[in-house]
XYZ file of C-alpha atoms in Angstrom:
709
model
C -60.463 -6.643 -2.503
C -62.713 -9.363 -0.979
C -66.042 -8.336 0.492
C -66.482 -8.489 4.225
C -62.859 -7.710 4.890
C -61.839 -6.484 8.325
C -59.220 -3.707 8.293
C -57.181 -1.867 10.907
C -54.649 0.786 9.891
C -52.257 3.349 11.337
C -50.075 6.095 9.850
C -46.404 6.514 10.767
C -43.753 9.165 10.155
C -40.726 8.397 7.897
C -38.358 7.775 10.832
C -36.396 4.703 11.948
C -38.444 4.563 15.169
C -41.539 3.915 13.064
C -40.266 0.409 12.309
C -40.602 -0.789 15.890
C -43.917 1.075 16.285
C -45.303 -0.662 13.185
C -44.149 -4.057 14.473
C -45.908 -3.403 17.767
C -49.076 -2.365 15.921
C -49.074 -5.565 13.805
C -48.400 -7.727 16.862
C -51.329 -6.188 18.773
C -53.738 -6.609 15.830
C -52.914 -10.296 15.264
C -53.119 -11.019 18.999
C -56.608 -9.450 19.108
C -57.692 -11.511 16.102
C -56.330 -14.756 17.540
C -53.890 -15.436 14.692
C -50.962 -16.432 16.903
C -49.676 -18.984 14.392
C -48.900 -16.169 11.933
C -47.702 -13.670 14.513
C -43.925 -14.021 14.037
C -44.095 -14.052 10.231
C -46.422 -11.067 10.000
C -44.421 -8.972 12.487
C -41.181 -9.713 10.635
C -42.732 -8.955 7.249
C -44.264 -5.701 8.557
C -40.847 -4.701 9.834
C -39.304 -5.252 6.411
C -42.018 -3.406 4.457
C -41.949 -0.387 6.762
C -38.147 -0.338 6.752
C -38.152 -0.296 2.960
C -40.710 2.528 2.972
C -38.573 4.569 5.379
C -35.475 3.857 3.305
C -36.716 4.229 -0.260
C -39.756 6.532 -0.022
C -39.044 8.883 2.891
C -42.691 9.954 3.199
C -45.371 9.302 5.819
C -46.741 5.775 5.433
C -49.880 3.915 6.361
C -49.838 0.289 7.514
C -53.091 -1.616 7.062
C -53.773 -5.127 8.387
C -56.594 -6.662 6.346
C -58.342 -9.928 7.214
C -60.242 -11.383 4.287
C -62.210 -14.605 4.056
C -59.295 -16.733 2.901
C -56.184 -14.712 3.707
C -54.519 -12.075 5.847
C -52.954 -9.138 3.972
C -50.497 -6.438 5.037
C -50.633 -3.195 3.005
C -48.025 -0.431 3.309
C -48.897 2.843 1.520
C -46.395 5.648 0.914
C -46.581 8.908 -1.035
C -43.608 8.349 -3.371
C -45.145 6.495 -6.350
C -42.089 6.830 -8.624
C -39.468 5.368 -6.278
C -39.054 1.717 -7.263
C -38.331 -0.800 -4.531
C -35.294 -3.072 -4.925
C -36.072 -6.756 -5.132
C -32.504 -7.808 -4.178
C -30.776 -7.639 -0.859
C -28.757 -4.973 0.899
C -30.887 -1.862 0.440
C -29.426 0.558 2.958
C -30.901 3.699 4.557
C -28.832 6.570 5.813
C -29.268 5.697 9.484
C -31.031 3.347 11.808
C -32.330 -0.050 10.848
C -32.055 -1.161 7.256
C -34.124 -3.199 4.861
C -33.091 -6.191 2.810
C -35.125 -5.493 -0.308
C -38.051 -7.882 -0.717
C -36.231 -11.164 -0.110
C -37.890 -11.764 3.246
C -41.251 -10.704 1.837
C -41.036 -13.294 -0.933
C -39.825 -15.959 1.503
C -42.522 -15.496 4.145
C -45.691 -14.607 2.270
C -48.057 -16.654 0.128
C -48.250 -13.813 -2.414
C -46.999 -10.240 -2.656
C -46.930 -7.333 -5.057
C -46.342 -3.628 -5.656
C -49.019 -1.289 -6.999
C -48.089 2.168 -8.373
C -50.745 4.902 -8.516
C -50.590 8.578 -9.445
C -50.311 9.828 -5.860
C -49.157 6.791 -3.879
C -47.581 3.356 -3.949
C -48.868 0.208 -2.219
C -46.687 -2.742 -1.272
C -48.683 -5.725 -0.065
C -48.115 -9.275 1.105
C -50.658 -11.957 1.915
C -50.831 -15.113 4.068
C -53.271 -17.931 3.276
C -55.875 -18.682 5.974
C -57.963 -21.301 4.141
C -58.158 -24.827 5.579
C -58.065 -27.588 2.980
C -59.236 -31.167 3.442
C -56.561 -33.613 2.366
C -58.337 -35.965 0.046
C -55.915 -38.862 0.540
C -55.803 -41.869 2.729
C -53.325 -41.472 5.551
C -50.733 -44.178 6.109
C -50.034 -45.656 9.532
C -49.870 -42.930 12.139
C -50.436 -40.226 9.504
C -53.122 -37.605 9.205
C -56.574 -39.192 9.325
C -58.804 -38.821 6.304
C -60.905 -35.674 6.427
C -58.596 -33.844 8.900
C -58.439 -30.055 8.318
C -54.872 -28.865 7.849
C -53.528 -25.348 7.346
C -52.162 -24.761 3.860
C -49.173 -22.914 5.372
C -47.828 -23.533 8.830
C -45.798 -21.033 10.783
C -42.122 -21.158 9.828
C -41.063 -20.832 13.451
C -39.973 -24.033 15.128
C -40.375 -23.738 18.903
C -37.129 -24.418 20.731
C -35.020 -24.217 17.604
C -35.847 -20.755 16.232
C -36.823 -18.512 19.152
C -37.071 -15.459 16.873
C -39.362 -17.107 14.333
C -37.073 -16.328 11.395
C -37.437 -18.136 8.113
C -34.647 -20.447 7.124
C -35.283 -19.670 3.479
C -34.960 -15.928 4.026
C -31.809 -16.313 6.093
C -30.159 -18.473 3.462
C -30.664 -15.734 0.861
C -29.245 -12.922 2.985
C -25.681 -11.767 3.409
C -24.176 -12.611 6.789
C -24.077 -8.967 7.842
C -27.794 -8.696 7.104
C -28.485 -11.851 9.097
C -26.768 -10.362 12.125
C -28.707 -7.111 11.772
C -31.932 -9.058 11.454
C -31.161 -11.138 14.553
C -30.431 -8.022 16.591
C -33.572 -6.244 15.340
C -35.805 -9.185 16.171
C -34.119 -9.684 19.531
C -34.848 -6.094 20.506
C -38.443 -6.483 19.371
C -38.868 -9.757 21.233
C -37.733 -8.192 24.499
C -39.482 -4.881 23.804
C -36.102 -3.237 24.475
C -34.875 0.230 23.602
C -31.507 -0.970 22.322
C -29.820 -4.174 21.224
C -26.348 -4.943 19.919
C -24.076 -7.824 19.016
C -20.381 -7.913 19.879
C -18.303 -9.972 17.453
C -14.805 -11.284 18.167
C -11.922 -9.614 16.317
C -9.152 -12.213 16.413
C -6.599 -9.844 14.905
C -6.767 -7.510 17.906
C -7.998 -9.805 20.694
C -11.028 -7.585 21.162
C -14.730 -7.422 20.323
C -16.383 -5.155 17.757
C -19.997 -3.979 17.716
C -21.061 -5.739 14.520
C -24.821 -5.091 14.566
C -27.121 -2.688 16.416
C -30.768 -1.786 16.702
C -32.659 1.090 18.260
C -30.782 3.425 20.589
C -27.565 1.388 20.191
C -27.038 2.606 16.616
C -24.317 5.197 17.546
C -21.972 2.503 18.916
C -21.874 0.360 15.776
C -18.294 -0.363 14.709
C -16.770 0.458 18.091
C -14.433 -1.967 19.793
C -14.032 -3.097 23.394
C -11.279 -5.084 25.041
C -11.862 -8.609 26.249
C -13.000 -8.429 29.864
C -14.355 -4.868 29.604
C -17.892 -4.150 30.807
C -20.420 -5.890 28.601
C -17.752 -7.998 26.827
C -16.591 -11.565 27.570
C -13.461 -12.023 29.679
C -10.686 -14.598 29.323
C -12.573 -16.666 31.879
C -15.829 -16.056 30.088
C -18.871 -17.595 31.713
C -21.344 -19.386 29.496
C -24.225 -17.777 31.375
C -26.091 -14.510 30.823
C -25.286 -11.411 32.861
C -27.737 -8.740 34.027
C -26.975 -5.196 35.210
C -30.083 -3.788 36.818
C -28.796 -0.202 37.117
C -26.280 1.077 34.539
C -25.933 4.313 36.470
C -24.597 2.492 39.499
C -22.594 -0.014 37.426
C -21.659 1.859 34.251
C -20.551 0.112 31.063
C -18.056 2.237 29.123
C -19.416 1.151 25.745
C -22.895 2.453 26.651
C -21.834 5.497 28.663
C -23.103 8.054 26.148
C -26.424 6.240 25.701
C -29.230 6.989 28.126
C -29.908 3.400 29.175
C -30.810 2.097 32.605
C -30.566 -1.704 32.529
C -28.761 -4.336 30.488
C -28.813 -8.074 29.870
C -26.032 -9.844 27.959
C -25.694 -13.434 26.804
C -22.486 -15.017 25.504
C -22.557 -16.341 21.947
C -20.581 -19.578 22.087
C -19.734 -21.977 19.289
C -17.795 -25.216 19.583
C -16.699 -24.437 23.134
C -15.443 -20.902 22.433
C -17.094 -17.559 23.191
C -17.163 -15.640 19.896
C -19.463 -12.771 20.793
C -22.096 -11.252 23.055
C -25.772 -10.537 22.384
C -27.209 -7.740 24.511
C -30.510 -5.899 25.048
C -31.012 -2.751 27.103
C -33.831 -0.516 28.285
C -33.935 3.078 29.431
C -35.430 2.229 32.810
C -33.448 0.525 35.569
C -34.464 -2.959 36.803
C -36.418 -3.622 33.590
C -35.466 -7.267 33.083
C -36.588 -10.362 34.962
C -34.544 -13.501 35.618
C -36.250 -15.409 32.837
C -35.241 -12.698 30.337
C -31.619 -13.741 30.722
C -32.479 -17.368 30.044
C -34.562 -16.416 27.003
C -31.783 -14.173 25.661
C -29.348 -17.059 26.079
C -31.610 -19.285 23.971
C -31.588 -16.633 21.237
C -27.790 -16.358 21.463
C -27.377 -20.138 21.256
C -29.632 -20.305 18.213
C -27.772 -17.456 16.487
C -24.292 -18.828 17.298
C -23.705 -20.690 13.967
C -24.559 -17.590 11.947
C -22.412 -15.420 14.206
C -19.525 -17.859 13.837
C -19.820 -17.743 10.060
C -19.778 -13.948 10.158
C -16.806 -13.951 12.542
C -14.857 -16.406 10.395
C -15.610 -14.510 7.213
C -14.643 -11.184 8.812
C -11.387 -12.674 10.118
C -10.576 -14.208 6.715
C -11.330 -10.931 4.982
C -9.117 -8.988 7.388
C -6.295 -11.503 7.028
C -6.493 -11.229 3.253
C -6.387 -7.446 3.574
C -3.290 -7.625 5.780
C -1.603 -10.099 3.433
C -2.270 -7.688 0.583
C -0.895 -4.855 2.721
C 2.299 -6.795 3.437
C 2.700 -7.723 -0.231
C 2.253 -4.125 -1.366
C 4.657 -2.931 1.332
C 7.276 -5.428 0.132
C 6.927 -4.262 -3.478
C 7.210 -0.604 -2.482
C 10.242 -1.174 -0.267
C 12.003 -3.332 -2.848
C 11.563 -0.643 -5.498
C 13.881 1.849 -3.770
C 17.653 1.786 -3.381
C 17.893 5.278 -1.937
C 18.471 5.211 1.832
C 16.567 8.383 2.638
C 13.630 7.490 0.390
C 13.428 3.927 1.767
C 13.426 5.154 5.361
C 10.710 7.706 4.637
C 8.670 5.099 2.756
C 8.811 2.770 5.769
C 7.282 5.443 7.976
C 4.537 6.212 5.499
C 3.687 2.511 5.147
C 3.111 1.936 8.872
C 1.281 5.257 9.465
C -1.684 5.216 9.756
C -2.402 1.538 9.010
C -0.441 0.169 11.965
C 0.292 3.204 14.109
C -0.640 6.846 14.650
C 3.016 7.892 14.586
C 6.408 6.269 14.193
C 10.105 6.906 14.570
C 12.949 5.110 12.785
C 16.375 4.827 14.396
C 19.416 3.522 12.505
C 22.595 2.427 14.248
C 25.703 4.495 13.579
C 29.254 3.165 13.257
C 29.377 2.558 17.022
C 25.966 0.808 16.976
C 24.326 3.742 18.736
C 20.738 4.275 17.510
C 20.246 7.686 15.922
C 16.862 9.041 14.870
C 16.627 9.160 11.074
C 12.929 9.701 10.439
C 9.701 10.570 12.263
C 6.156 10.604 10.937
C 2.738 11.420 12.417
C -0.750 11.104 10.982
C -1.433 14.606 12.347
C 1.169 16.932 10.864
C 0.644 19.463 13.654
C 1.910 16.963 16.244
C 4.978 15.861 14.289
C 7.444 18.315 15.859
C 6.510 17.296 19.403
C 6.861 13.598 18.589
C 10.206 14.154 16.836
C 11.561 16.019 19.875
C 10.421 13.205 22.181
C 12.034 10.592 19.926
C 15.314 12.501 19.861
C 15.277 12.712 23.666
C 14.877 8.918 23.757
C 18.133 8.265 21.857
C 20.423 6.092 24.004
C 24.078 6.862 24.567
C 25.078 3.203 24.351
C 24.475 0.372 21.857
C 21.022 -0.497 23.164
C 17.377 -0.063 22.229
C 15.979 3.479 22.406
C 13.829 4.299 25.411
C 10.096 4.866 25.186
C 9.542 8.515 24.201
C 7.547 10.767 26.494
C 4.360 10.613 24.397
C 0.880 9.654 25.572
C -0.590 6.394 24.299
C 0.607 2.876 23.622
C 4.191 2.432 22.390
C 5.875 -0.559 20.756
C 9.602 -0.698 19.928
C 10.510 -3.298 17.293
C 14.027 -4.222 16.160
C 15.025 -3.660 12.536
C 16.950 -6.873 11.954
C 18.607 -7.753 8.655
C 21.079 -10.540 7.948
C 21.187 -11.644 11.590
C 22.114 -8.238 12.956
C 20.097 -5.346 14.348
C 20.587 -2.261 12.189
C 18.106 -0.026 14.005
C 14.727 0.248 15.722
C 11.158 1.029 14.716
C 9.115 2.847 17.380
C 5.338 2.793 16.892
C 2.778 4.887 18.761
C -0.929 4.125 19.022
C -3.852 5.664 20.945
C -4.203 4.877 24.643
C -5.912 1.542 25.228
C -5.103 0.231 21.737
C -1.715 -1.524 21.943
C -0.483 -3.770 19.164
C -1.747 -7.262 19.916
C -1.771 -10.731 18.453
C -1.965 -10.868 14.669
C -1.684 -7.100 14.136
C 1.560 -7.210 16.117
C 2.711 -10.046 13.849
C 1.953 -7.847 10.822
C 3.991 -5.010 12.327
C 6.912 -7.352 12.992
C 6.736 -8.684 9.416
C 6.770 -5.138 8.013
C 9.721 -4.305 10.299
C 11.675 -7.261 8.900
C 10.951 -6.244 5.312
C 11.810 -2.631 6.058
C 15.075 -3.642 7.759
C 16.203 -5.610 4.716
C 15.215 -2.799 2.344
C 16.987 -0.183 4.481
C 20.092 -2.350 4.744
C 20.115 -2.867 0.973
C 19.645 0.848 0.380
C 22.429 1.710 2.810
C 24.786 -0.776 1.115
C 23.855 0.642 -2.278
C 24.447 4.184 -1.034
C 27.884 3.164 0.232
C 28.688 1.533 -3.115
C 27.619 4.687 -4.903
C 29.954 6.711 -2.718
C 32.772 4.289 -3.466
C 31.976 4.664 -7.170
C 32.042 8.439 -6.901
C 35.390 8.236 -5.113
C 36.742 5.996 -7.870
C 35.475 8.369 -10.504
C 37.197 11.270 -8.777
C 40.418 9.261 -8.935
C 39.983 8.626 -12.662
C 39.355 12.189 -13.711
C 41.100 15.452 -12.920
C 39.405 17.475 -10.230
C 39.947 20.715 -12.187
C 40.892 21.177 -15.835
C 44.014 23.338 -16.237
C 44.014 26.708 -17.951
C 46.157 26.400 -21.132
C 46.807 29.692 -22.914
C 45.227 29.660 -26.330
C 43.554 26.264 -25.839
C 39.835 25.595 -25.196
C 39.181 22.235 -23.512
C 36.021 20.126 -23.573
C 35.510 16.730 -21.903
C 32.762 14.125 -21.633
C 32.463 10.957 -19.564
C 29.688 8.317 -19.307
C 30.220 5.070 -17.347
C 28.025 2.197 -18.467
C 25.447 0.546 -16.213
C 22.498 2.081 -14.377
C 24.216 2.199 -10.986
C 27.891 2.579 -11.956
C 29.518 5.847 -11.015
C 32.900 4.830 -12.430
C 34.200 2.707 -15.266
C 37.297 1.773 -17.208
C 37.507 4.882 -19.444
C 39.496 7.888 -18.239
C 41.106 11.124 -19.361
C 43.576 13.634 -17.916
C 45.300 16.927 -18.746
C 48.210 18.175 -16.657
C 51.074 20.683 -16.788
C 54.625 19.505 -17.517
C 56.346 22.890 -17.220
C 58.075 25.134 -19.761
C 54.894 25.688 -21.769
C 54.210 21.957 -22.163
C 51.136 19.993 -21.115
C 50.443 16.311 -21.057
C 47.120 14.686 -21.996
C 45.773 11.156 -22.164
C 42.572 9.252 -22.958
C 42.445 5.581 -21.962
C 40.143 2.580 -22.057
C 40.565 -0.402 -19.714
C 39.165 -3.702 -20.904
C 35.890 -4.301 -19.039
C 33.540 -2.083 -17.051
C 32.687 -1.405 -13.442
C 34.810 -0.973 -10.319
C 37.525 -3.496 -11.292
C 38.206 -1.670 -14.549
C 38.016 1.650 -12.708
C 40.699 0.538 -10.234
C 43.113 -0.320 -13.083
C 42.235 2.935 -14.855
C 43.047 4.941 -11.726
C 46.380 3.176 -11.303
C 47.268 3.769 -14.975
C 46.357 7.457 -14.911
C 48.427 8.231 -11.836
C 51.385 6.164 -13.066
C 51.537 8.000 -16.407
C 51.098 11.405 -14.784
C 53.883 10.727 -12.242
C 56.374 9.396 -14.810
C 55.807 12.185 -17.350
C 56.094 14.875 -14.680
C 59.409 13.288 -13.736
C 60.584 14.132 -17.251
C 60.303 10.677 -18.803
C 59.196 10.804 -22.488
C 55.907 9.311 -23.630
C 57.232 6.044 -25.110
C 59.310 4.962 -22.081
C 56.454 6.001 -19.800
C 54.025 3.641 -21.544
C 56.615 0.847 -21.620
C 56.948 1.114 -17.823
C 53.168 1.198 -17.474
C 53.006 -2.016 -19.534
C 55.451 -3.634 -17.084
C 53.429 -2.388 -14.104
C 50.256 -3.920 -15.541
C 52.095 -7.224 -16.004
C 53.155 -7.127 -12.358
C 49.478 -7.052 -11.342
C 49.069 -10.630 -12.567
C 45.451 -11.731 -12.810
C 44.293 -8.317 -11.611
C 45.844 -6.677 -14.659
C 43.705 -5.632 -17.616
C 44.354 -4.827 -21.249
C 44.440 -1.057 -21.797
C 44.286 1.121 -24.905
C 45.669 4.602 -24.455
C 46.339 7.808 -26.388
C 49.047 9.687 -24.529
C 50.592 12.939 -25.767
C 52.149 16.285 -25.092
C 51.156 19.712 -26.335
C 53.449 22.768 -26.729
C 53.459 26.056 -28.613
C 56.176 26.228 -31.287
C 55.387 29.513 -33.038
C 52.806 32.248 -33.157
C 50.479 30.186 -35.314
C 51.476 26.559 -34.667
C 51.287 23.872 -31.963
C 53.411 20.750 -31.741
C 51.644 17.563 -30.640
C 53.626 14.441 -29.790
C 51.651 11.249 -29.100
C 51.582 7.473 -28.870
C 48.443 5.504 -29.724
C 48.841 2.304 -27.701
C 46.132 0.205 -29.300
C 43.706 3.138 -29.084
C 41.701 4.641 -31.984
C 43.796 7.522 -33.382
C 42.544 11.074 -32.684
C 40.432 13.113 -35.135
C 41.885 16.399 -36.418
C 39.470 19.056 -37.694
C 41.079 21.871 -39.706
C 39.157 25.073 -39.133
C 41.089 26.988 -41.833
C 39.760 24.619 -44.508
C 35.987 24.329 -43.923
C 34.263 21.458 -45.660
C 37.299 19.194 -45.449
C 36.383 16.100 -43.415
C 38.188 15.347 -40.156
C 41.263 13.172 -40.586
C 42.932 10.687 -38.257
C 46.406 11.446 -36.919
C 48.863 8.968 -35.429
C 48.985 5.220 -35.932
C 47.796 2.497 -33.618
C 50.530 0.507 -31.866
C 50.449 -2.438 -29.438
C 47.981 -2.143 -26.614
C 49.114 -2.251 -23.011
C 49.124 -5.379 -20.874
C 49.356 -7.967 -23.673
C 53.074 -8.382 -24.300
C 55.763 -8.691 -21.661
C 57.944 -6.165 -23.521
C 56.901 -3.438 -25.964
C 58.690 -0.703 -27.910
C 56.587 2.346 -28.589
C 57.420 4.991 -31.195
C 56.546 8.578 -30.389
C 54.982 10.489 -33.306
C 54.912 14.236 -33.906
C 51.888 16.029 -35.390
C 52.058 19.665 -36.441
C 48.763 21.510 -36.277
C 47.677 25.028 -37.148
C 46.177 27.525 -34.722
C 42.407 27.063 -34.838
C 42.536 23.311 -35.469
C 40.554 20.933 -33.236
C 41.908 17.646 -31.861
C 39.275 15.114 -30.682
C 40.020 11.837 -28.888
C 37.249 9.263 -28.183
C 37.138 5.765 -26.727
C 35.695 2.576 -28.240
C 32.386 3.109 -26.421
C 31.710 5.992 -28.833
C 32.782 4.293 -32.056
C 31.233 0.894 -31.316
C 27.809 2.105 -30.185
C 25.303 -0.220 -31.901
C 21.779 0.157 -33.246
C 20.989 -3.328 -34.497
C 23.666 -4.231 -37.018
C 24.738 -0.602 -37.569
C 27.541 1.087 -35.599
C 28.220 4.763 -34.886
C 31.829 4.429 -36.081
C 34.041 7.134 -37.581
C 31.279 8.415 -39.845
C 29.107 9.315 -36.871
C 31.928 11.205 -35.176
C 32.857 13.034 -38.361
C 29.234 14.071 -38.939
C 29.025 15.661 -35.489
C 32.388 17.392 -35.870
C 31.437 18.783 -39.281
C 28.305 20.508 -37.912
C 29.923 21.945 -34.778
C 32.866 23.819 -36.254
C 31.905 27.136 -34.625
C 30.990 25.713 -31.193
C 33.179 25.827 -28.120
C 35.048 22.670 -27.164
C 32.699 21.679 -24.295
C 29.617 22.103 -26.491
C 31.210 19.779 -29.066
C 31.948 17.138 -26.397
C 28.355 17.344 -25.086
C 26.873 17.151 -28.588
C 28.994 14.132 -29.446
C 27.907 12.163 -26.357
C 24.269 13.114 -26.975
C 24.472 11.928 -30.584
C 25.920 8.608 -29.437
C 23.152 8.167 -26.863
C 20.448 9.010 -29.432
C 21.924 6.593 -31.985
C 20.270 3.612 -30.253
C 17.404 3.105 -27.839
C 19.297 0.347 -26.034
C 21.382 1.242 -22.979
C 25.116 1.603 -23.705
C 27.242 -1.497 -23.195
C 30.602 0.251 -22.834
C 32.015 3.276 -21.056
C 32.567 6.439 -23.085
C 35.112 9.247 -22.786
C 35.692 12.278 -25.033
C 38.472 14.897 -25.022
C 38.256 17.975 -27.291
C 41.199 20.392 -27.641
C 40.596 23.595 -29.611
C 44.108 24.761 -30.445
C 43.895 28.513 -30.693
C 41.527 31.294 -29.600
C 38.586 32.583 -31.520
C 35.984 29.811 -30.961
C 32.471 31.244 -30.677
C 30.034 30.419 -27.881
């Protein structure tokens, strides 16, 4: 330390209010010493060093202003020697004003440093005071030879930078920090108790408190509508506004703050008001006329930085909403279940766009009916649902506004140029959907409408598929004395409920039963329609007493009559009757279908054999002659009929084929018929990891009692 130094110091508590007290102390000292040219820089630097001490040390601190022979030094001592100060920006305290590391310190001072001792830490910064003679010859109009010039001039430029902020420091700070710094320095300049900056939120046509200082800290982040007290109106004046007594003329934004007077200045850029800069004091009538003019100069100077912050905030929010819409689209497109899609729509809009919502879908008469309600507060859901139900119209029109407090928006759910329902959104009072946020809600409503319409169409198709499947298969399997029946059915395709494979068992009277297993060429609803027609035709003809062969010949003619709608069909059709105490008679025709497997229980270890021979398939020839075959089986034998989807299941170049069926039948000799059918379909599914490419049907007839569970 230089000899002959002059020092003044003061100790402060680790509280946010100490920042303004330290600034005032530094300002008074430099004014007494006549160092006005360094006043702005020193006050700003003191503010930053004390803020960092409050933030990062949290102990009492001592601020010393030291004037040496060739420089002025600011020392800040704290009692936390191990807490290292950040050199970068954006160091944040828990409350109050915040520091920006040591960026401003390095930008403003001639030299600075940090000294760590056992019981304290010292952060210092110095400003050069020496005057140096320029030892050069001045050109025309330049500085004369021998003229004393300061080594470092004040960074403040009168008229351009009313707060005396360094351009270098500002360029290194984040925009949010710049705004905080502007508000802090504005409050200090006017010796005010509070200061804040309102920033335009284009998405909501409102203004948000973007930066605060002093007593205004609690209102940071709050929003006010355009035209509200303290905020610009649609006919915003480009002049400052003063309220001498806030008790007589209250401003809602400041109602909870104990402030007496207020001055605001519009922040305008390129002919548009983008914000408001305001300072307030606790006492009424605390501002003079010239304070408004001075505040306006500060606002005009800060306008470019405020505009950059406003533009960046708007861009960031737009990107967030675009991401929200994209994610909503992905979520809605992922569901084809009507109930799940409707519920997902409600959970997407709440709480991002609304506090609660109701979704109406039009019924067959186009009357909106409430399908779903959602509320951010689960305890209020029942009340909102009741109000939404009361708002259901009796005619094909939009639902009425429900009897719920707050702002309500009713948006149409329009898909494929027709309205399929309505989306009712509820928001807090005074916060209606506006401008771009309303556009986001409408975009989500359009996406939701298309997803709901797709899900409803898919649900209807599924119901049609289930109806087709019910037509393909018997509703109830008959009880045949001495016969255990097992069946299996798997349509191909992820969303198919019905396919071209079918089976049936039905009584023919006099101790006889008919059975069939068929396979229509192709898959899906078209094949299912032909399968249903074939099943009912065969059943009706055989119940009329027509033998198997003539029945299939008539079915062949019926398929030909369908023209282009007809399909090739393979079919095993037979009858089953008891002939003696230990025997069954089976008559059958294999019309192009794989012959059945016969497992002989009385001779274990003997592989299953095929019975019947394949004849012409149905729907190929105009006229066919089928030959009915008779198969005599013993009591206890097992007859198994499968379709091509079982035999032709592929795993690469390998196929399941007869060997796969025989292997399953050989291991399940003691199982009941249904267990065998289930095991066979499971083995086929496990044979390959690829999804099946053909429908599958299995019929198992255990001829005789005695099968174990």
